[in-house]
Short mmCIF file of C-alpha atoms in Angstrom, two decimals:
data_model
loop_
_atom_site.label_atom_id
_atom_site.label_comp_id
_atom_site.label_asym_id
_atom_site.label_seq_id
_atom_site.Cartn_x
_atom_site.Cartn_y
_atom_site.Cartn_z
CA MET A 1 124.08 64.83 89.34
CA ALA A 2 120.73 66.24 90.42
CA LYS A 3 120.04 69.88 89.72
CA THR A 4 120.34 72.09 92.77
CA ILE A 5 117.10 73.88 93.65
CA SER A 6 117.49 77.39 95.01
CA LYS A 7 116.31 77.74 98.58
CA ALA A 8 115.92 81.40 97.74
CA ASN A 9 112.98 80.66 95.49
CA GLN A 10 110.40 80.86 98.27
CA SER A 11 107.52 82.97 97.07
CA GLN A 12 106.39 86.20 98.67
CA GLY A 13 102.80 87.11 98.05
CA MET A 14 101.40 90.53 97.30
CA LEU A 15 98.64 92.17 99.32
CA MET A 16 96.41 94.31 97.09
CA PHE A 17 94.27 97.17 98.38
CA THR A 18 92.69 100.44 97.28
CA LEU A 19 93.31 104.01 98.43
CA ASN A 20 91.03 106.21 96.33
CA MET A 21 87.45 106.25 95.09
CA GLN A 22 88.61 105.19 91.61
CA LYS A 23 89.58 101.79 93.07
CA GLN A 24 93.12 101.90 91.71
CA LEU A 25 95.03 98.85 92.90
CA PHE A 26 98.10 99.21 95.10
CA ALA A 27 100.14 96.53 96.83
CA ILE A 28 102.90 95.73 99.29
CA GLY A 29 104.82 92.47 99.74
CA THR A 30 103.24 90.15 102.31
CA LEU A 31 106.51 89.74 104.21
CA LYS A 32 106.04 93.30 105.48
CA VAL A 33 102.49 92.57 106.68
CA ARG A 34 102.00 91.52 110.27
CA GLU A 35 98.19 91.47 110.31
CA ILE A 36 95.09 92.92 108.62
CA ILE A 37 92.30 94.16 110.87
CA PRO A 38 89.04 96.07 110.37
CA TYR A 39 89.12 99.68 111.45
CA MET A 40 89.05 100.16 115.20
CA PRO A 41 88.60 103.35 117.27
CA MET A 42 91.72 105.48 117.57
CA THR A 43 93.24 107.80 120.13
CA GLN A 44 94.34 111.17 118.77
CA ILE A 45 97.93 112.35 119.26
CA PRO A 46 98.48 116.13 119.63
CA TYR A 47 101.15 117.62 117.33
CA SER A 48 101.66 114.38 115.43
CA HIS A 49 102.45 114.29 111.71
CA HIS A 50 99.40 115.35 109.68
CA ASP A 51 99.20 111.91 108.01
CA VAL A 52 99.22 110.11 111.37
CA VAL A 53 95.51 110.07 112.25
CA GLY A 54 95.81 108.42 115.66
CA THR A 55 96.93 105.30 117.49
CA VAL A 56 95.31 101.95 118.23
CA ASN A 57 96.05 99.39 120.91
CA PHE A 58 97.06 96.23 119.09
CA ARG A 59 98.32 93.09 120.85
CA ASN A 60 99.57 95.05 123.85
CA MET A 61 101.25 97.65 121.62
CA THR A 62 100.36 101.26 120.89
CA VAL A 63 100.53 101.44 117.10
CA PRO A 64 100.38 104.68 115.08
CA VAL A 65 97.84 104.72 112.24
CA ILE A 66 98.83 106.39 108.97
CA ASP A 67 96.28 107.50 106.39
CA MET A 68 98.05 105.89 103.44
CA ALA A 69 95.89 107.66 100.87
CA ALA A 70 96.93 111.06 102.21
CA ALA A 71 100.54 109.97 102.66
CA VAL A 72 100.94 109.12 98.95
CA GLY A 73 99.10 112.23 97.72
CA PHE A 74 95.44 111.25 97.35
CA ARG A 75 92.48 112.84 99.07
CA ARG A 76 92.54 112.29 102.82
CA ILE A 77 90.12 109.65 104.08
CA ASP A 78 87.25 111.43 105.81
CA PRO A 79 86.48 110.34 109.41
CA SER A 80 82.95 109.49 108.28
CA GLU A 81 84.50 106.75 106.09
CA TYR A 82 86.72 105.20 108.77
CA ASN A 83 84.30 102.43 109.77
CA ASN A 84 84.49 100.97 106.25
CA CYS A 85 88.27 101.00 106.16
CA TYR A 86 90.94 98.47 107.10
CA LEU A 87 94.27 98.67 108.90
CA ILE A 88 97.32 96.91 107.48
CA VAL A 89 99.69 96.40 110.40
CA THR A 90 103.27 96.31 109.10
CA ASP A 91 106.69 95.68 110.57
CA CYS A 92 109.19 97.72 108.61
CA LEU A 93 112.32 99.73 109.41
CA ARG A 94 112.18 98.27 112.93
CA THR A 95 108.85 100.02 113.47
CA VAL A 96 105.33 98.63 113.75
CA VAL A 97 102.76 100.92 112.13
CA ALA A 98 99.25 100.50 110.75
CA PHE A 99 98.30 101.87 107.33
CA MET A 100 94.63 102.73 106.91
CA VAL A 101 93.32 101.82 103.44
CA ARG A 102 89.89 102.02 101.88
CA SER A 103 89.52 98.35 101.05
CA ILE A 104 91.43 95.09 101.04
CA GLU A 105 91.22 93.27 97.72
CA LYS A 106 93.15 90.01 97.97
CA ILE A 107 96.51 88.38 98.48
CA ILE A 108 97.93 86.99 95.26
CA GLU A 109 100.96 85.00 94.26
CA CYS A 110 103.35 87.05 92.22
CA ASN A 111 106.21 86.44 89.83
CA TRP A 112 108.49 89.16 91.14
CA ARG A 113 110.66 88.85 88.03
CA GLU A 114 107.78 90.23 85.96
CA ILE A 115 107.37 93.41 88.02
CA GLU A 116 108.40 96.44 85.99
CA PRO A 117 110.28 99.27 87.72
CA ALA A 118 108.48 102.59 88.08
CA PRO A 119 109.22 104.85 85.09
CA GLN A 120 112.06 107.29 85.69
CA THR A 121 109.87 110.09 84.33
CA ALA A 122 107.60 109.66 87.37
CA GLY A 123 110.10 111.61 89.48
CA LYS A 124 112.63 110.98 92.24
CA ASN A 125 110.27 110.88 95.22
CA VAL A 126 107.46 108.79 93.74
CA PHE A 127 106.15 106.23 96.21
CA VAL A 128 105.75 103.51 93.56
CA THR A 129 108.69 101.12 93.31
CA GLY A 130 107.23 98.72 90.73
CA ILE A 131 104.27 98.03 88.46
CA THR A 132 102.62 94.73 87.58
CA ARG A 133 99.24 93.49 86.30
CA HIS A 134 96.54 91.26 87.73
CA GLU A 135 93.54 90.19 85.67
CA LYS A 136 94.23 93.03 83.20
CA ASN A 137 94.36 95.60 86.02
CA ILE A 138 97.49 97.64 86.76
CA VAL A 139 98.84 97.11 90.29
CA GLN A 140 101.30 99.63 91.74
CA LEU A 141 103.79 98.33 94.31
CA LEU A 142 104.37 100.96 97.00
CA ASP A 143 107.75 101.88 98.47
CA VAL A 144 106.94 101.60 102.19
CA GLU A 145 110.44 102.67 103.25
CA LEU A 146 110.21 105.95 101.33
CA LEU A 147 106.75 106.61 102.70
CA LEU A 148 107.86 106.08 106.30
CA SER A 149 110.94 108.24 105.80
CA LYS A 150 108.72 111.19 104.86
CA ILE A 151 106.63 110.77 108.00
CA TYR A 152 109.53 109.93 110.32
CA PRO A 153 112.50 111.92 108.93
CA GLN A 154 114.86 110.54 111.58
CA TYR A 155 115.34 107.52 109.34
CA GLU A 156 117.38 109.74 107.02
CA SER A 157 119.58 110.98 109.85
CA VAL A 158 122.17 108.33 110.62
CA LYS A 159 125.50 108.35 112.37
CA VAL A 160 128.49 106.82 110.66
CA PRO A 161 131.35 105.38 112.71
CA MET A 162 134.80 106.94 112.62
CA LEU A 163 137.27 104.82 110.68
CA THR A 164 141.00 104.48 111.08
CA ASP A 165 143.12 105.21 108.01
CA ILE A 166 143.79 101.48 107.67
CA GLU A 167 140.09 100.63 107.74
CA ARG A 168 139.24 103.35 105.23
CA GLU A 169 141.96 102.27 102.80
CA ARG A 170 140.87 98.65 103.16
CA LEU A 171 137.38 99.60 102.00
CA ARG A 172 138.65 101.97 99.30
CA ALA A 173 140.48 99.09 97.65
CA LEU A 174 137.25 97.18 97.10
CA ASN A 175 134.82 97.27 94.18
CA ILE A 176 131.54 97.79 96.06
CA LEU A 177 128.03 97.38 94.68
CA LEU A 178 124.88 98.63 96.44
CA VAL A 179 121.51 97.23 95.34
CA ASP A 180 118.07 98.43 96.44
CA ASP A 181 114.77 99.19 94.71
CA SER A 182 113.84 101.84 97.28
CA SER A 183 115.12 105.33 96.50
CA ILE A 184 115.31 106.30 100.17
CA ALA A 185 117.23 103.12 101.01
CA ARG A 186 119.66 103.77 98.15
CA LYS A 187 120.18 107.29 99.48
CA GLN A 188 120.84 105.99 103.00
CA LEU A 189 123.37 103.46 101.73
CA ALA A 190 125.08 106.00 99.50
CA ASP A 191 125.16 108.66 102.22
CA ALA A 192 126.81 106.24 104.63
CA LEU A 193 129.66 105.59 102.19
CA ASP A 194 129.88 109.19 100.97
CA ARG A 195 130.49 110.35 104.54
CA ILE A 196 133.55 108.13 104.85
CA ASN A 197 134.72 108.88 101.28
CA ILE A 198 134.30 105.34 99.90
CA SER A 199 133.46 104.83 96.22
CA TYR A 200 130.70 102.46 95.10
CA GLN A 201 128.30 101.58 92.30
CA VAL A 202 124.51 101.42 92.60
CA CYS A 203 121.81 99.27 90.99
CA LYS A 204 118.05 99.55 91.40
CA ASN A 205 117.27 95.83 91.29
CA GLY A 206 118.78 92.36 91.22
CA ILE A 207 118.60 91.92 87.46
CA GLU A 208 120.64 95.09 86.88
CA ALA A 209 123.05 93.97 89.60
CA ILE A 210 123.81 90.50 88.22
CA GLU A 211 124.33 91.96 84.73
CA LEU A 212 126.70 94.61 86.07
CA MET A 213 128.62 92.03 88.12
CA ARG A 214 129.13 89.87 85.04
CA GLN A 215 130.33 92.87 83.03
CA GLU A 216 132.74 93.93 85.77
CA ALA A 217 134.12 90.39 86.07
CA GLU A 218 134.65 90.15 82.30
CA GLN A 219 136.67 93.37 82.44
CA GLY A 220 138.88 92.07 85.26
CA ARG A 221 137.39 94.09 88.11
CA ALA A 222 134.92 91.75 89.74
CA ILE A 223 132.70 93.04 92.51
CA ASP A 224 134.31 92.40 95.90
CA LEU A 225 131.54 93.46 98.22
CA LEU A 226 127.82 93.18 97.42
CA VAL A 227 125.30 94.97 99.65
CA SER A 228 121.75 94.14 98.60
CA ASP A 229 118.18 94.55 99.78
CA ILE A 230 116.19 91.33 100.11
CA GLU A 231 112.72 92.42 98.99
CA MET A 232 113.07 93.55 95.37
CA PRO A 233 111.05 93.00 92.19
CA GLY A 234 112.62 91.09 89.32
CA LEU A 235 115.37 89.26 91.19
CA ASP A 236 115.25 89.49 94.95
CA GLY A 237 118.24 89.52 97.28
CA TYR A 238 118.02 85.82 98.08
CA GLU A 239 118.03 84.91 94.39
CA LEU A 240 120.80 87.39 93.64
CA ALA A 241 122.99 85.92 96.38
CA PHE A 242 122.30 82.40 95.12
CA GLU A 243 123.15 83.36 91.52
CA VAL A 244 126.39 85.04 92.61
CA GLN A 245 127.48 82.01 94.64
CA ASN A 246 126.88 79.73 91.65
CA GLU A 247 129.05 81.65 89.18
CA ASN A 248 132.78 81.00 89.53
CA ASN A 249 133.83 84.44 88.32
CA LEU A 250 131.52 86.16 90.82
CA ASN A 251 131.46 84.00 93.94
CA HIS A 252 134.46 85.53 95.69
CA ALA A 253 132.23 88.51 96.57
CA TYR A 254 131.37 89.07 100.22
CA ILE A 255 127.57 89.31 100.32
CA ILE A 256 125.65 91.41 102.84
CA LEU A 257 121.86 91.27 102.59
CA HIS A 258 119.71 93.79 104.40
CA THR A 259 115.99 93.94 105.00
CA SER A 260 113.32 96.19 106.43
CA LEU A 261 111.67 93.14 107.99
CA SER A 262 112.26 92.26 111.64
CA SER A 263 112.48 88.49 111.33
CA GLU A 264 115.00 85.80 112.19
CA ILE A 265 113.58 83.82 109.26
CA CYS A 266 115.05 86.38 106.85
CA VAL A 267 118.48 86.03 108.44
CA ASP A 268 118.38 82.22 108.35
CA ARG A 269 117.25 82.18 104.73
CA ALA A 270 119.96 84.68 103.77
CA HIS A 271 122.64 82.35 105.15
CA GLN A 272 121.05 79.36 103.38
CA VAL A 273 121.49 80.99 99.97
CA GLY A 274 125.12 81.92 100.56
CA ALA A 275 125.02 85.43 102.03
CA HIS A 276 127.77 86.07 104.56
CA GLU A 277 125.68 88.45 106.65
CA ALA A 278 122.10 89.69 106.96
CA LEU A 279 121.19 93.00 108.59
CA GLU A 280 117.96 94.75 109.45
CA LYS A 281 118.03 98.05 107.63
CA PHE A 282 118.93 100.69 108.25
CA ASN A 283 121.77 101.22 110.69
CA ALA A 284 124.87 102.84 109.19
CA THR A 285 127.17 101.68 111.97
CA GLU A 286 126.12 98.03 111.60
CA LEU A 287 126.49 98.26 107.82
CA ILE A 288 130.01 99.75 107.91
CA GLU A 289 131.10 97.21 110.53
CA ALA A 290 129.78 94.38 108.35
CA MET A 291 131.63 95.79 105.34
CA LEU A 292 134.84 95.95 107.37
CA ARG A 293 134.40 92.28 108.33
CA GLY A 294 133.97 91.51 104.64
CA ALA A 295 137.09 93.48 103.74
CA LYS A 296 139.11 91.60 106.34
CA LYS A 297 137.86 88.24 105.09
CA LEU A 298 138.73 89.17 101.52
CA ASP A 299 142.21 90.28 102.62
CA ASP A 300 142.73 87.01 104.47
CA TYR A 301 141.57 85.03 101.44
CA ASN A 302 143.90 86.92 99.08
CA ARG A 303 146.89 86.44 101.41
CA GLN A 304 146.19 82.72 101.65
CA LYS A 305 145.83 82.49 97.88
CA THR A 306 149.19 84.26 97.41
CA LYS A 307 150.89 81.84 99.81
CA THR A 308 149.39 78.87 97.97
CA LEU A 309 150.62 80.10 94.61
CA ALA A 310 154.06 80.78 96.02
#
């Protein structure tokens, strides 16, 4: 029998750029990038966030421009330098924004399994989610979700639906695992479940998650409901879902993938690799409703299994 090739193994490139005069290399995944354009004149916005330096008209949209250097803690880009800069137009957290950077280096292929997580000693609110190397140079992968949450705090304020006692108990009975490399996304996921008093476990990446799932299964408490980000270093959400579906002691889990990208392609690919649902993050109501659908499906499966054994 021929070996099955994972449809999840479709590479995402990495866009490298610089933010400071020392030419340190930073990067974001290319799936978040809509377009790269040279700097263009901006319109100022009164009373906007201090890191939002203006707006540009881009493809019939008014797009805010964020000085990424200032947003992550470097010296603000001086207006006299703007003409030499570039705008990276991104689509993330259901919002189109442009990040102004000093220079665009290149787009490279990347083995996301080789990306190292940011050291824990760097702090809780560090904007770097991973570190890799290219031609002996260190490249720091930026956490775009965390950066946007600092500029647009409303992303941290989410409403959680009211649950009936039956719905709450149905979720409480499940062994739930949340997986995301972004600290702000992990906080949003955790807050959503904390507010409805549902217990869960958390992993920072796919490699940690698959190891924990195997350990839990060996100890007789397999993960029932897996909620995972798609774009992660090491083992992304597509690959994680595929691995889970191919292991008999793990594949009963109901898999919900979520993404900051606004793309039907992500949803289609998530279903191809065995995920039951794919959501654009972050909407607490949609997440809880998806988890309830998963709980119901697991209940139905267990009842059918009991009838079969009887």
